[in-house]
Amino acid sequence: MKKLIPVYVRVPVIFFAVMMAMEYFIDSGDRPAFIKFPMVSVFLFVFLFLLIAIEITMKAVDTITYHLLTEEQKAKLNEANDLSFKDSEWYKKLMEKLTKTESLANEDQLLLEHDYDGIKELDNNLPTWWVYLFYACIVFGVVYMVQYEVLGADNQEMELKKEVAQAKIDIAEYMKTAPDMMDEKTVTLLTDPADLAAGKEIFTTNCAACHRADAGGQIGPNLTDDQWILGGGIKNVFHTLVNGGRDGKGMISWKGTLKPKEMQKVASYILSLKGSNPPAAKASEGEVWVEENVTVAVK
């Protein structure tokens, strides 16, 4: 029997449609479902096998049925199979309903009186799909005008601005709770003893060589007084740790070695040493820093 869609197209389309449906409905994370779940692969293999088996069975049934037909029936079947897609009866009826065209035998009844150098005009009706599309465009235009020109709904530019503004708010909120995304604008002062102890350990490992173990200053400045070269306070100290000190004679940037949370802890530890007055401390450098509006992290 003649089929509109050949088997080499039908089988892959059905198989991949089922496969895509399973990928959509099965939550497999960042990996395909047939890789993450072996049973999915087994099911797809069995399904493909059944598809091919069904096609083979249908082909066999068609062959047997054809041999059981009389010669006259075979001739009619062969004639129907040889008929092109556009010559089929159902296709002609469908196009007639969609376009409302008249047959060639009735064209003389549609002729208008116009005659342009032998070119005559027919008064055919507009295709149904075109008329409906035209009406739909009118309805769409009215709705569009009322929504955007009368009611003042947001256009694409305004929607983009609002989405960008909301994205900035979401990023700022995320930055407050994401330690590894912390910067000098969102960093807060830590006062918990466990955090300060961790900061002391980081300071002893990485900073004592230049500032001494008691932070009294050696190659680097004294960190226990109230004078700062690049500004005091948690934000400035964190900024200095991230970006380094003065060009040519300041300390290196630690952002490639320490994580933001670690730099927050060591900066908080350094600020906790203010007024500790270690013996033989280095002379003060910089300007007196007065902290205002200190933000303290609460646990």
PDB file of C-alpha atoms in Angstrom:
ATOM      1  CA  MET A   1       0.000   0.000   0.000  1.00  0.00           C
ATOM      2  CA  LYS A   2       1.222   3.499  -0.818  1.00  0.00           C
ATOM      3  CA  LYS A   3       2.340   5.567   2.149  1.00  0.00           C
ATOM      4  CA  LEU A   4       2.857   9.330   2.057  1.00  0.00           C
ATOM      5  CA  ILE A   5       5.964   9.224   4.279  1.00  0.00           C
ATOM      6  CA  PRO A   6       8.668   6.689   3.323  1.00  0.00           C
ATOM      7  CA  VAL A   7       9.905   4.259   5.951  1.00  0.00           C
ATOM      8  CA  TYR A   8      13.458   5.700   6.009  1.00  0.00           C
ATOM      9  CA  VAL A   9      11.937   9.031   7.110  1.00  0.00           C
ATOM     10  CA  ARG A  10       9.103   7.726   9.284  1.00  0.00           C
ATOM     11  CA  VAL A  11      11.189   5.497  11.575  1.00  0.00           C
ATOM     12  CA  PRO A  12      13.919   8.088  12.447  1.00  0.00           C
ATOM     13  CA  VAL A  13      11.301  10.823  13.018  1.00  0.00           C
ATOM     14  CA  ILE A  14       9.275   8.675  15.427  1.00  0.00           C
ATOM     15  CA  PHE A  15      12.398   7.419  17.207  1.00  0.00           C
ATOM     16  CA  PHE A  16      13.950  10.864  17.740  1.00  0.00           C
ATOM     17  CA  ALA A  17      10.581  12.335  18.750  1.00  0.00           C
ATOM     18  CA  VAL A  18      10.323   9.770  21.556  1.00  0.00           C
ATOM     19  CA  MET A  19      13.973  10.337  22.465  1.00  0.00           C
ATOM     20  CA  MET A  20      13.502  14.119  22.712  1.00  0.00           C
ATOM     21  CA  ALA A  21      10.348  13.649  24.799  1.00  0.00           C
ATOM     22  CA  MET A  22      12.268  11.501  27.269  1.00  0.00           C
ATOM     23  CA  GLU A  23      15.070  14.061  27.453  1.00  0.00           C
ATOM     24  CA  TYR A  24      12.483  16.742  28.189  1.00  0.00           C
ATOM     25  CA  PHE A  25      10.570  14.886  30.905  1.00  0.00           C
ATOM     26  CA  ILE A  26      13.507  13.115  32.595  1.00  0.00           C
ATOM     27  CA  ASP A  27      15.668  15.368  34.765  1.00  0.00           C
ATOM     28  CA  SER A  28      19.225  14.254  34.019  1.00  0.00           C
ATOM     29  CA  GLY A  29      21.117  17.428  34.897  1.00  0.00           C
ATOM     30  CA  ASP A  30      23.925  18.438  32.548  1.00  0.00           C
ATOM     31  CA  ARG A  31      24.149  15.001  30.895  1.00  0.00           C
ATOM     32  CA  PRO A  32      21.792  13.352  28.401  1.00  0.00           C
ATOM     33  CA  ALA A  33      19.269  10.991  30.018  1.00  0.00           C
ATOM     34  CA  PHE A  34      20.322   8.003  27.889  1.00  0.00           C
ATOM     35  CA  ILE A  35      23.889   8.402  29.186  1.00  0.00           C
ATOM     36  CA  LYS A  36      23.109   9.091  32.837  1.00  0.00           C
ATOM     37  CA  PHE A  37      20.432   6.402  33.107  1.00  0.00           C
ATOM     38  CA  PRO A  38      21.353   3.119  31.347  1.00  0.00           C
ATOM     39  CA  MET A  39      17.724   1.930  31.460  1.00  0.00           C
ATOM     40  CA  VAL A  40      16.777   4.799  29.144  1.00  0.00           C
ATOM     41  CA  SER A  41      19.284   3.538  26.584  1.00  0.00           C
ATOM     42  CA  VAL A  42      17.870   0.031  26.916  1.00  0.00           C
ATOM     43  CA  PHE A  43      14.331   1.321  26.408  1.00  0.00           C
ATOM     44  CA  LEU A  44      15.334   3.326  23.319  1.00  0.00           C
ATOM     45  CA  PHE A  45      17.104   0.314  21.829  1.00  0.00           C
ATOM     46  CA  VAL A  46      14.061  -1.905  22.399  1.00  0.00           C
ATOM     47  CA  PHE A  47      11.743   0.782  21.028  1.00  0.00           C
ATOM     48  CA  LEU A  48      13.830   1.136  17.855  1.00  0.00           C
ATOM     49  CA  PHE A  49      13.872  -2.652  17.447  1.00  0.00           C
ATOM     50  CA  LEU A  50      10.064  -2.747  17.767  1.00  0.00           C
ATOM     51  CA  LEU A  51       9.658   0.082  15.253  1.00  0.00           C
ATOM     52  CA  ILE A  52      11.729  -1.758  12.670  1.00  0.00           C
ATOM     53  CA  ALA A  53       9.918  -5.035  13.431  1.00  0.00           C
ATOM     54  CA  ILE A  54       6.518  -3.346  12.948  1.00  0.00           C
ATOM     55  CA  GLU A  55       7.618  -1.853   9.624  1.00  0.00           C
ATOM     56  CA  ILE A  56       8.871  -5.241   8.410  1.00  0.00           C
ATOM     57  CA  THR A  57       5.628  -6.906   9.504  1.00  0.00           C
ATOM     58  CA  MET A  58       3.481  -4.271   7.766  1.00  0.00           C
ATOM     59  CA  LYS A  59       5.562  -4.648   4.605  1.00  0.00           C
ATOM     60  CA  ALA A  60       5.036  -8.421   4.688  1.00  0.00           C
ATOM     61  CA  VAL A  61       1.281  -8.004   5.206  1.00  0.00           C
ATOM     62  CA  ASP A  62       1.100  -5.572   2.263  1.00  0.00           C
ATOM     63  CA  THR A  63       3.005  -8.001   0.060  1.00  0.00           C
ATOM     64  CA  ILE A  64       0.736 -10.945   0.943  1.00  0.00           C
ATOM     65  CA  THR A  65      -2.384  -8.811   0.498  1.00  0.00           C
ATOM     66  CA  TYR A  66      -1.175  -7.643  -2.926  1.00  0.00           C
ATOM     67  CA  HIS A  67      -0.681 -11.232  -4.126  1.00  0.00           C
ATOM     68  CA  LEU A  68      -4.218 -12.105  -3.012  1.00  0.00           C
ATOM     69  CA  LEU A  69      -5.743  -9.398  -5.208  1.00  0.00           C
ATOM     70  CA  THR A  70      -7.199 -10.049  -8.643  1.00  0.00           C
ATOM     71  CA  GLU A  71      -5.441  -8.683 -11.709  1.00  0.00           C
ATOM     72  CA  GLU A  72      -8.037  -5.920 -11.997  1.00  0.00           C
ATOM     73  CA  GLN A  73      -7.565  -4.919  -8.371  1.00  0.00           C
ATOM     74  CA  LYS A  74      -3.781  -4.969  -8.801  1.00  0.00           C
ATOM     75  CA  ALA A  75      -4.095  -2.660 -11.810  1.00  0.00           C
ATOM     76  CA  LYS A  76      -6.231  -0.177  -9.842  1.00  0.00           C
ATOM     77  CA  LEU A  77      -3.828  -0.304  -6.894  1.00  0.00           C
ATOM     78  CA  ASN A  78      -0.796   0.263  -9.135  1.00  0.00           C
ATOM     79  CA  GLU A  79      -2.570   3.190 -10.777  1.00  0.00           C
ATOM     80  CA  ALA A  80      -3.332   4.733  -7.375  1.00  0.00           C
ATOM     81  CA  ASN A  81       0.268   4.237  -6.232  1.00  0.00           C
ATOM     82  CA  ASP A  82       1.613   5.860  -9.384  1.00  0.00           C
ATOM     83  CA  LEU A  83      -0.592   8.925  -8.867  1.00  0.00           C
ATOM     84  CA  SER A  84       1.436  11.968  -7.817  1.00  0.00           C
ATOM     85  CA  PHE A  85       0.778  13.784  -4.552  1.00  0.00           C
ATOM     86  CA  LYS A  86      -0.774  16.841  -6.203  1.00  0.00           C
ATOM     87  CA  ASP A  87      -2.982  14.717  -8.461  1.00  0.00           C
ATOM     88  CA  SER A  88      -4.604  12.874  -5.558  1.00  0.00           C
ATOM     89  CA  GLU A  89      -8.306  13.513  -5.020  1.00  0.00           C
ATOM     90  CA  TRP A  90      -8.050  14.550  -1.382  1.00  0.00           C
ATOM     91  CA  TYR A  91      -5.327  17.081  -2.173  1.00  0.00           C
ATOM     92  CA  LYS A  92      -7.476  18.674  -4.910  1.00  0.00           C
ATOM     93  CA  LYS A  93     -10.438  18.951  -2.547  1.00  0.00           C
ATOM     94  CA  LEU A  94      -8.293  20.471   0.184  1.00  0.00           C
ATOM     95  CA  MET A  95      -6.860  23.118  -2.147  1.00  0.00           C
ATOM     96  CA  GLU A  96     -10.315  23.896  -3.473  1.00  0.00           C
ATOM     97  CA  LYS A  97     -11.580  24.556   0.054  1.00  0.00           C
ATOM     98  CA  LEU A  98      -8.571  26.699   0.946  1.00  0.00           C
ATOM     99  CA  THR A  99      -8.479  28.811  -2.206  1.00  0.00           C
ATOM    100  CA  LYS A 100     -12.131  28.652  -3.415  1.00  0.00           C
ATOM    101  CA  THR A 101     -10.884  28.531  -6.975  1.00  0.00           C
ATOM    102  CA  GLU A 102     -13.210  27.688  -9.854  1.00  0.00           C
ATOM    103  CA  SER A 103     -12.450  24.959 -12.333  1.00  0.00           C
ATOM    104  CA  LEU A 104     -11.083  25.874 -15.753  1.00  0.00           C
ATOM    105  CA  ALA A 105     -14.437  24.965 -17.317  1.00  0.00           C
ATOM    106  CA  ASN A 106     -16.157  27.786 -15.401  1.00  0.00           C
ATOM    107  CA  GLU A 107     -13.576  30.505 -16.021  1.00  0.00           C
ATOM    108  CA  ASP A 108     -15.697  32.160 -18.725  1.00  0.00           C
ATOM    109  CA  GLN A 109     -18.265  33.014 -16.033  1.00  0.00           C
ATOM    110  CA  LEU A 110     -15.635  34.864 -13.978  1.00  0.00           C
ATOM    111  CA  LEU A 111     -14.287  37.075 -16.754  1.00  0.00           C
ATOM    112  CA  LEU A 112     -14.502  40.809 -16.128  1.00  0.00           C
ATOM    113  CA  GLU A 113     -14.979  43.374 -18.885  1.00  0.00           C
ATOM    114  CA  HIS A 114     -11.411  44.634 -18.551  1.00  0.00           C
ATOM    115  CA  ASP A 115      -9.119  43.838 -21.458  1.00  0.00           C
ATOM    116  CA  TYR A 116      -5.518  45.019 -21.379  1.00  0.00           C
ATOM    117  CA  ASP A 117      -3.776  44.168 -24.646  1.00  0.00           C
ATOM    118  CA  GLY A 118      -5.503  40.807 -24.717  1.00  0.00           C
ATOM    119  CA  ILE A 119      -4.915  40.152 -21.012  1.00  0.00           C
ATOM    120  CA  LYS A 120      -8.210  39.453 -19.266  1.00  0.00           C
ATOM    121  CA  GLU A 121      -9.006  39.527 -15.557  1.00  0.00           C
ATOM    122  CA  LEU A 122     -10.825  36.878 -13.531  1.00  0.00           C
ATOM    123  CA  ASP A 123     -13.049  37.692 -10.563  1.00  0.00           C
ATOM    124  CA  ASN A 124     -11.875  34.866  -8.310  1.00  0.00           C
ATOM    125  CA  ASN A 125     -12.622  34.973  -4.598  1.00  0.00           C
ATOM    126  CA  LEU A 126      -9.730  35.650  -2.233  1.00  0.00           C
ATOM    127  CA  PRO A 127      -8.333  32.491  -0.590  1.00  0.00           C
ATOM    128  CA  THR A 128      -9.967  31.720   2.744  1.00  0.00           C
ATOM    129  CA  TRP A 129      -6.630  31.573   4.573  1.00  0.00           C
ATOM    130  CA  TRP A 130      -5.707  35.024   3.236  1.00  0.00           C
ATOM    131  CA  VAL A 131      -9.011  36.560   4.359  1.00  0.00           C
ATOM    132  CA  TYR A 132      -8.708  35.089   7.863  1.00  0.00           C
ATOM    133  CA  LEU A 133      -5.096  36.246   8.110  1.00  0.00           C
ATOM    134  CA  PHE A 134      -6.155  39.755   7.081  1.00  0.00           C
ATOM    135  CA  TYR A 135      -8.852  39.844   9.784  1.00  0.00           C
ATOM    136  CA  ALA A 136      -6.378  38.507  12.358  1.00  0.00           C
ATOM    137  CA  CYS A 137      -3.946  41.312  11.488  1.00  0.00           C
ATOM    138  CA  ILE A 138      -6.682  43.888  12.052  1.00  0.00           C
ATOM    139  CA  VAL A 139      -7.539  42.409  15.455  1.00  0.00           C
ATOM    140  CA  PHE A 140      -3.850  42.271  16.377  1.00  0.00           C
ATOM    141  CA  GLY A 141      -3.369  45.907  15.339  1.00  0.00           C
ATOM    142  CA  VAL A 142      -6.292  47.075  17.489  1.00  0.00           C
ATOM    143  CA  VAL A 143      -5.097  45.100  20.536  1.00  0.00           C
ATOM    144  CA  TYR A 144      -1.528  46.367  20.049  1.00  0.00           C
ATOM    145  CA  MET A 145      -2.633  50.003  19.806  1.00  0.00           C
ATOM    146  CA  VAL A 146      -4.854  49.779  22.896  1.00  0.00           C
ATOM    147  CA  GLN A 147      -2.205  47.988  24.958  1.00  0.00           C
ATOM    148  CA  TYR A 148       0.793  50.188  24.145  1.00  0.00           C
ATOM    149  CA  GLU A 149      -0.660  53.527  23.031  1.00  0.00           C
ATOM    150  CA  VAL A 150      -3.763  53.799  25.218  1.00  0.00           C
ATOM    151  CA  LEU A 151      -2.972  51.742  28.340  1.00  0.00           C
ATOM    152  CA  GLY A 152       0.754  52.539  28.244  1.00  0.00           C
ATOM    153  CA  ALA A 153       2.126  49.008  28.633  1.00  0.00           C
ATOM    154  CA  ASP A 154       5.898  48.559  28.712  1.00  0.00           C
ATOM    155  CA  ASN A 155       7.533  48.303  25.318  1.00  0.00           C
ATOM    156  CA  GLN A 156      10.646  46.214  24.657  1.00  0.00           C
ATOM    157  CA  GLU A 157      13.063  48.998  25.622  1.00  0.00           C
ATOM    158  CA  MET A 158      11.314  49.610  28.950  1.00  0.00           C
ATOM    159  CA  GLU A 159      11.144  45.879  29.670  1.00  0.00           C
ATOM    160  CA  LEU A 160      14.881  45.600  29.046  1.00  0.00           C
ATOM    161  CA  LYS A 161      15.653  48.510  31.393  1.00  0.00           C
ATOM    162  CA  LYS A 162      13.528  46.980  34.140  1.00  0.00           C
ATOM    163  CA  GLU A 163      15.122  43.558  33.689  1.00  0.00           C
ATOM    164  CA  VAL A 164      18.627  45.078  33.815  1.00  0.00           C
ATOM    165  CA  ALA A 165      17.733  47.032  36.967  1.00  0.00           C
ATOM    166  CA  GLN A 166      16.294  43.912  38.607  1.00  0.00           C
ATOM    167  CA  ALA A 167      19.376  41.922  37.572  1.00  0.00           C
ATOM    168  CA  LYS A 168      21.614  44.468  39.303  1.00  0.00           C
ATOM    169  CA  ILE A 169      19.525  44.161  42.475  1.00  0.00           C
ATOM    170  CA  ASP A 170      19.689  40.360  42.308  1.00  0.00           C
ATOM    171  CA  ILE A 171      23.461  40.457  41.795  1.00  0.00           C
ATOM    172  CA  ALA A 172      23.893  42.795  44.760  1.00  0.00           C
ATOM    173  CA  GLU A 173      21.799  40.485  46.956  1.00  0.00           C
ATOM    174  CA  TYR A 174      23.758  37.460  45.772  1.00  0.00           C
ATOM    175  CA  MET A 175      27.064  39.195  46.452  1.00  0.00           C
ATOM    176  CA  LYS A 176      26.045  39.698  50.089  1.00  0.00           C
ATOM    177  CA  THR A 177      25.754  35.962  50.674  1.00  0.00           C
ATOM    178  CA  ALA A 178      28.383  34.633  48.232  1.00  0.00           C
ATOM    179  CA  PRO A 179      31.794  34.623  49.933  1.00  0.00           C
ATOM    180  CA  ASP A 180      33.745  33.955  46.763  1.00  0.00           C
ATOM    181  CA  MET A 181      32.038  36.873  44.993  1.00  0.00           C
ATOM    182  CA  MET A 182      32.839  39.385  47.721  1.00  0.00           C
ATOM    183  CA  ASP A 183      34.501  42.712  46.876  1.00  0.00           C
ATOM    184  CA  GLU A 184      35.450  45.909  48.734  1.00  0.00           C
ATOM    185  CA  LYS A 185      31.911  47.232  48.366  1.00  0.00           C
ATOM    186  CA  THR A 186      30.226  44.250  50.020  1.00  0.00           C
ATOM    187  CA  VAL A 187      32.877  43.064  52.483  1.00  0.00           C
ATOM    188  CA  THR A 188      31.963  43.271  56.179  1.00  0.00           C
ATOM    189  CA  LEU A 189      34.031  43.218  59.352  1.00  0.00           C
ATOM    190  CA  LEU A 190      34.206  39.849  61.115  1.00  0.00           C
ATOM    191  CA  THR A 191      34.353  39.695  64.929  1.00  0.00           C
ATOM    192  CA  ASP A 192      33.741  36.004  65.616  1.00  0.00           C
ATOM    193  CA  PRO A 193      36.752  34.458  67.437  1.00  0.00           C
ATOM    194  CA  ALA A 194      36.864  31.507  65.041  1.00  0.00           C
ATOM    195  CA  ASP A 195      37.093  33.845  62.026  1.00  0.00           C
ATOM    196  CA  LEU A 196      39.788  35.943  63.702  1.00  0.00           C
ATOM    197  CA  ALA A 197      41.756  32.798  64.590  1.00  0.00           C
ATOM    198  CA  ALA A 198      41.601  31.709  60.952  1.00  0.00           C
ATOM    199  CA  GLY A 199      42.694  35.204  59.905  1.00  0.00           C
ATOM    200  CA  LYS A 200      45.643  35.025  62.318  1.00  0.00           C
ATOM    201  CA  GLU A 201      46.781  31.744  60.786  1.00  0.00           C
ATOM    202  CA  ILE A 202      46.615  33.222  57.272  1.00  0.00           C
ATOM    203  CA  PHE A 203      48.478  36.327  58.453  1.00  0.00           C
ATOM    204  CA  THR A 204      51.223  34.261  60.098  1.00  0.00           C
ATOM    205  CA  THR A 205      51.691  32.173  56.946  1.00  0.00           C
ATOM    206  CA  ASN A 206      51.633  34.936  54.342  1.00  0.00           C
ATOM    207  CA  CYS A 207      52.121  38.348  55.962  1.00  0.00           C
ATOM    208  CA  ALA A 208      54.472  37.924  58.949  1.00  0.00           C
ATOM    209  CA  ALA A 209      57.598  37.980  56.763  1.00  0.00           C
ATOM    210  CA  CYS A 210      57.030  41.667  55.957  1.00  0.00           C
ATOM    211  CA  HIS A 211      54.885  42.884  58.860  1.00  0.00           C
ATOM    212  CA  ARG A 212      56.238  40.650  61.679  1.00  0.00           C
ATOM    213  CA  ALA A 213      54.211  38.044  63.493  1.00  0.00           C
ATOM    214  CA  ASP A 214      52.833  40.697  65.866  1.00  0.00           C
ATOM    215  CA  ALA A 215      52.087  43.064  62.918  1.00  0.00           C
ATOM    216  CA  GLY A 216      54.495  45.649  64.364  1.00  0.00           C
ATOM    217  CA  GLY A 217      56.040  46.269  60.943  1.00  0.00           C
ATOM    218  CA  GLN A 218      59.363  45.409  59.323  1.00  0.00           C
ATOM    219  CA  ILE A 219      59.673  45.782  55.552  1.00  0.00           C
ATOM    220  CA  GLY A 220      55.992  46.572  55.532  1.00  0.00           C
ATOM    221  CA  PRO A 221      54.325  49.209  57.725  1.00  0.00           C
ATOM    222  CA  ASN A 222      53.083  48.861  61.287  1.00  0.00           C
ATOM    223  CA  LEU A 223      49.503  47.530  61.212  1.00  0.00           C
ATOM    224  CA  THR A 224      48.664  48.060  64.887  1.00  0.00           C
ATOM    225  CA  ASP A 225      48.469  51.856  65.020  1.00  0.00           C
ATOM    226  CA  ASP A 226      45.766  54.209  63.741  1.00  0.00           C
ATOM    227  CA  GLN A 227      47.680  55.508  60.717  1.00  0.00           C
ATOM    228  CA  TRP A 228      47.261  54.011  57.218  1.00  0.00           C
ATOM    229  CA  ILE A 229      49.020  54.677  53.921  1.00  0.00           C
ATOM    230  CA  LEU A 230      46.184  53.458  51.710  1.00  0.00           C
ATOM    231  CA  GLY A 231      43.302  53.945  54.131  1.00  0.00           C
ATOM    232  CA  GLY A 232      42.072  51.885  57.058  1.00  0.00           C
ATOM    233  CA  GLY A 233      38.819  50.111  57.718  1.00  0.00           C
ATOM    234  CA  ILE A 234      37.663  46.755  56.416  1.00  0.00           C
ATOM    235  CA  LYS A 235      36.892  47.979  52.889  1.00  0.00           C
ATOM    236  CA  ASN A 236      40.229  49.691  52.308  1.00  0.00           C
ATOM    237  CA  VAL A 237      42.312  46.883  53.838  1.00  0.00           C
ATOM    238  CA  PHE A 238      40.381  44.314  51.781  1.00  0.00           C
ATOM    239  CA  HIS A 239      40.917  46.447  48.651  1.00  0.00           C
ATOM    240  CA  THR A 240      44.655  46.602  49.340  1.00  0.00           C
ATOM    241  CA  LEU A 241      44.844  42.841  49.798  1.00  0.00           C
ATOM    242  CA  VAL A 242      43.000  42.249  46.528  1.00  0.00           C
ATOM    243  CA  ASN A 243      44.822  44.811  44.382  1.00  0.00           C
ATOM    244  CA  GLY A 244      48.178  45.133  46.140  1.00  0.00           C
ATOM    245  CA  GLY A 245      49.940  48.166  47.582  1.00  0.00           C
ATOM    246  CA  ARG A 246      51.659  51.126  45.964  1.00  0.00           C
ATOM    247  CA  ASP A 247      53.273  50.582  42.567  1.00  0.00           C
ATOM    248  CA  GLY A 248      56.951  49.723  42.825  1.00  0.00           C
ATOM    249  CA  LYS A 249      57.205  49.500  46.602  1.00  0.00           C
ATOM    250  CA  GLY A 250      53.953  48.140  47.943  1.00  0.00           C
ATOM    251  CA  MET A 251      52.975  44.567  48.634  1.00  0.00           C
ATOM    252  CA  ILE A 252      51.763  42.177  45.945  1.00  0.00           C
ATOM    253  CA  SER A 253      48.136  41.438  45.104  1.00  0.00           C
ATOM    254  CA  TRP A 254      46.849  38.395  46.980  1.00  0.00           C
ATOM    255  CA  LYS A 255      43.761  37.732  44.851  1.00  0.00           C
ATOM    256  CA  GLY A 256      45.582  34.948  43.005  1.00  0.00           C
ATOM    257  CA  THR A 257      46.576  33.225  46.268  1.00  0.00           C
ATOM    258  CA  LEU A 258      43.780  33.866  48.751  1.00  0.00           C
ATOM    259  CA  LYS A 259      40.043  33.564  48.298  1.00  0.00           C
ATOM    260  CA  PRO A 260      37.827  36.585  49.061  1.00  0.00           C
ATOM    261  CA  LYS A 261      36.572  34.947  52.271  1.00  0.00           C
ATOM    262  CA  GLU A 262      40.159  34.340  53.397  1.00  0.00           C
ATOM    263  CA  MET A 263      41.101  37.953  52.673  1.00  0.00           C
ATOM    264  CA  GLN A 264      38.072  39.082  54.677  1.00  0.00           C
ATOM    265  CA  LYS A 265      39.259  37.035  57.650  1.00  0.00           C
ATOM    266  CA  VAL A 266      42.853  38.279  57.542  1.00  0.00           C
ATOM    267  CA  ALA A 267      41.708  41.893  57.074  1.00  0.00           C
ATOM    268  CA  SER A 268      39.385  41.549  60.087  1.00  0.00           C
ATOM    269  CA  TYR A 269      42.224  40.036  62.114  1.00  0.00           C
ATOM    270  CA  ILE A 270      44.555  42.908  61.197  1.00  0.00           C
ATOM    271  CA  LEU A 271      41.970  45.473  62.306  1.00  0.00           C
ATOM    272  CA  SER A 272      41.501  43.595  65.593  1.00  0.00           C
ATOM    273  CA  LEU A 273      45.202  44.286  66.389  1.00  0.00           C
ATOM    274  CA  LYS A 274      44.674  48.054  66.591  1.00  0.00           C
ATOM    275  CA  GLY A 275      46.197  49.411  69.815  1.00  0.00           C
ATOM    276  CA  SER A 276      48.037  46.182  70.691  1.00  0.00           C
ATOM    277  CA  ASN A 277      51.319  48.168  70.845  1.00  0.00           C
ATOM    278  CA  PRO A 278      53.846  45.394  70.115  1.00  0.00           C
ATOM    279  CA  PRO A 279      57.406  46.020  71.356  1.00  0.00           C
ATOM    280  CA  ALA A 280      59.886  47.765  69.022  1.00  0.00           C
ATOM    281  CA  ALA A 281      57.117  48.544  66.565  1.00  0.00           C
ATOM    282  CA  LYS A 282      57.942  50.420  63.378  1.00  0.00           C
ATOM    283  CA  ALA A 283      57.232  54.149  63.269  1.00  0.00           C
ATOM    284  CA  SER A 284      53.776  55.108  62.087  1.00  0.00           C
ATOM    285  CA  GLU A 285      53.257  55.924  58.399  1.00  0.00           C
ATOM    286  CA  GLY A 286      50.413  57.483  56.497  1.00  0.00           C
ATOM    287  CA  GLU A 287      47.462  59.385  57.901  1.00  0.00           C
ATOM    288  CA  VAL A 288      45.218  58.832  60.881  1.00  0.00           C
ATOM    289  CA  TRP A 289      42.122  56.877  59.859  1.00  0.00           C
ATOM    290  CA  VAL A 290      38.831  57.378  61.638  1.00  0.00           C
ATOM    291  CA  GLU A 291      36.318  54.619  60.912  1.00  0.00           C
ATOM    292  CA  GLU A 292      32.707  55.680  60.253  1.00  0.00           C
ATOM    293  CA  ASN A 293      29.612  53.528  59.798  1.00  0.00           C
ATOM    294  CA  VAL A 294      31.380  50.220  60.399  1.00  0.00           C
ATOM    295  CA  THR A 295      29.411  47.222  59.066  1.00  0.00           C
ATOM    296  CA  VAL A 296      29.919  44.136  61.199  1.00  0.00           C
ATOM    297  CA  ALA A 297      29.027  40.649  59.980  1.00  0.00           C
ATOM    298  CA  VAL A 298      26.582  38.993  62.380  1.00  0.00           C
ATOM    299  CA  LYS A 299      26.601  35.208  62.689  1.00  0.00           C
TER     300      LYS A 299
END
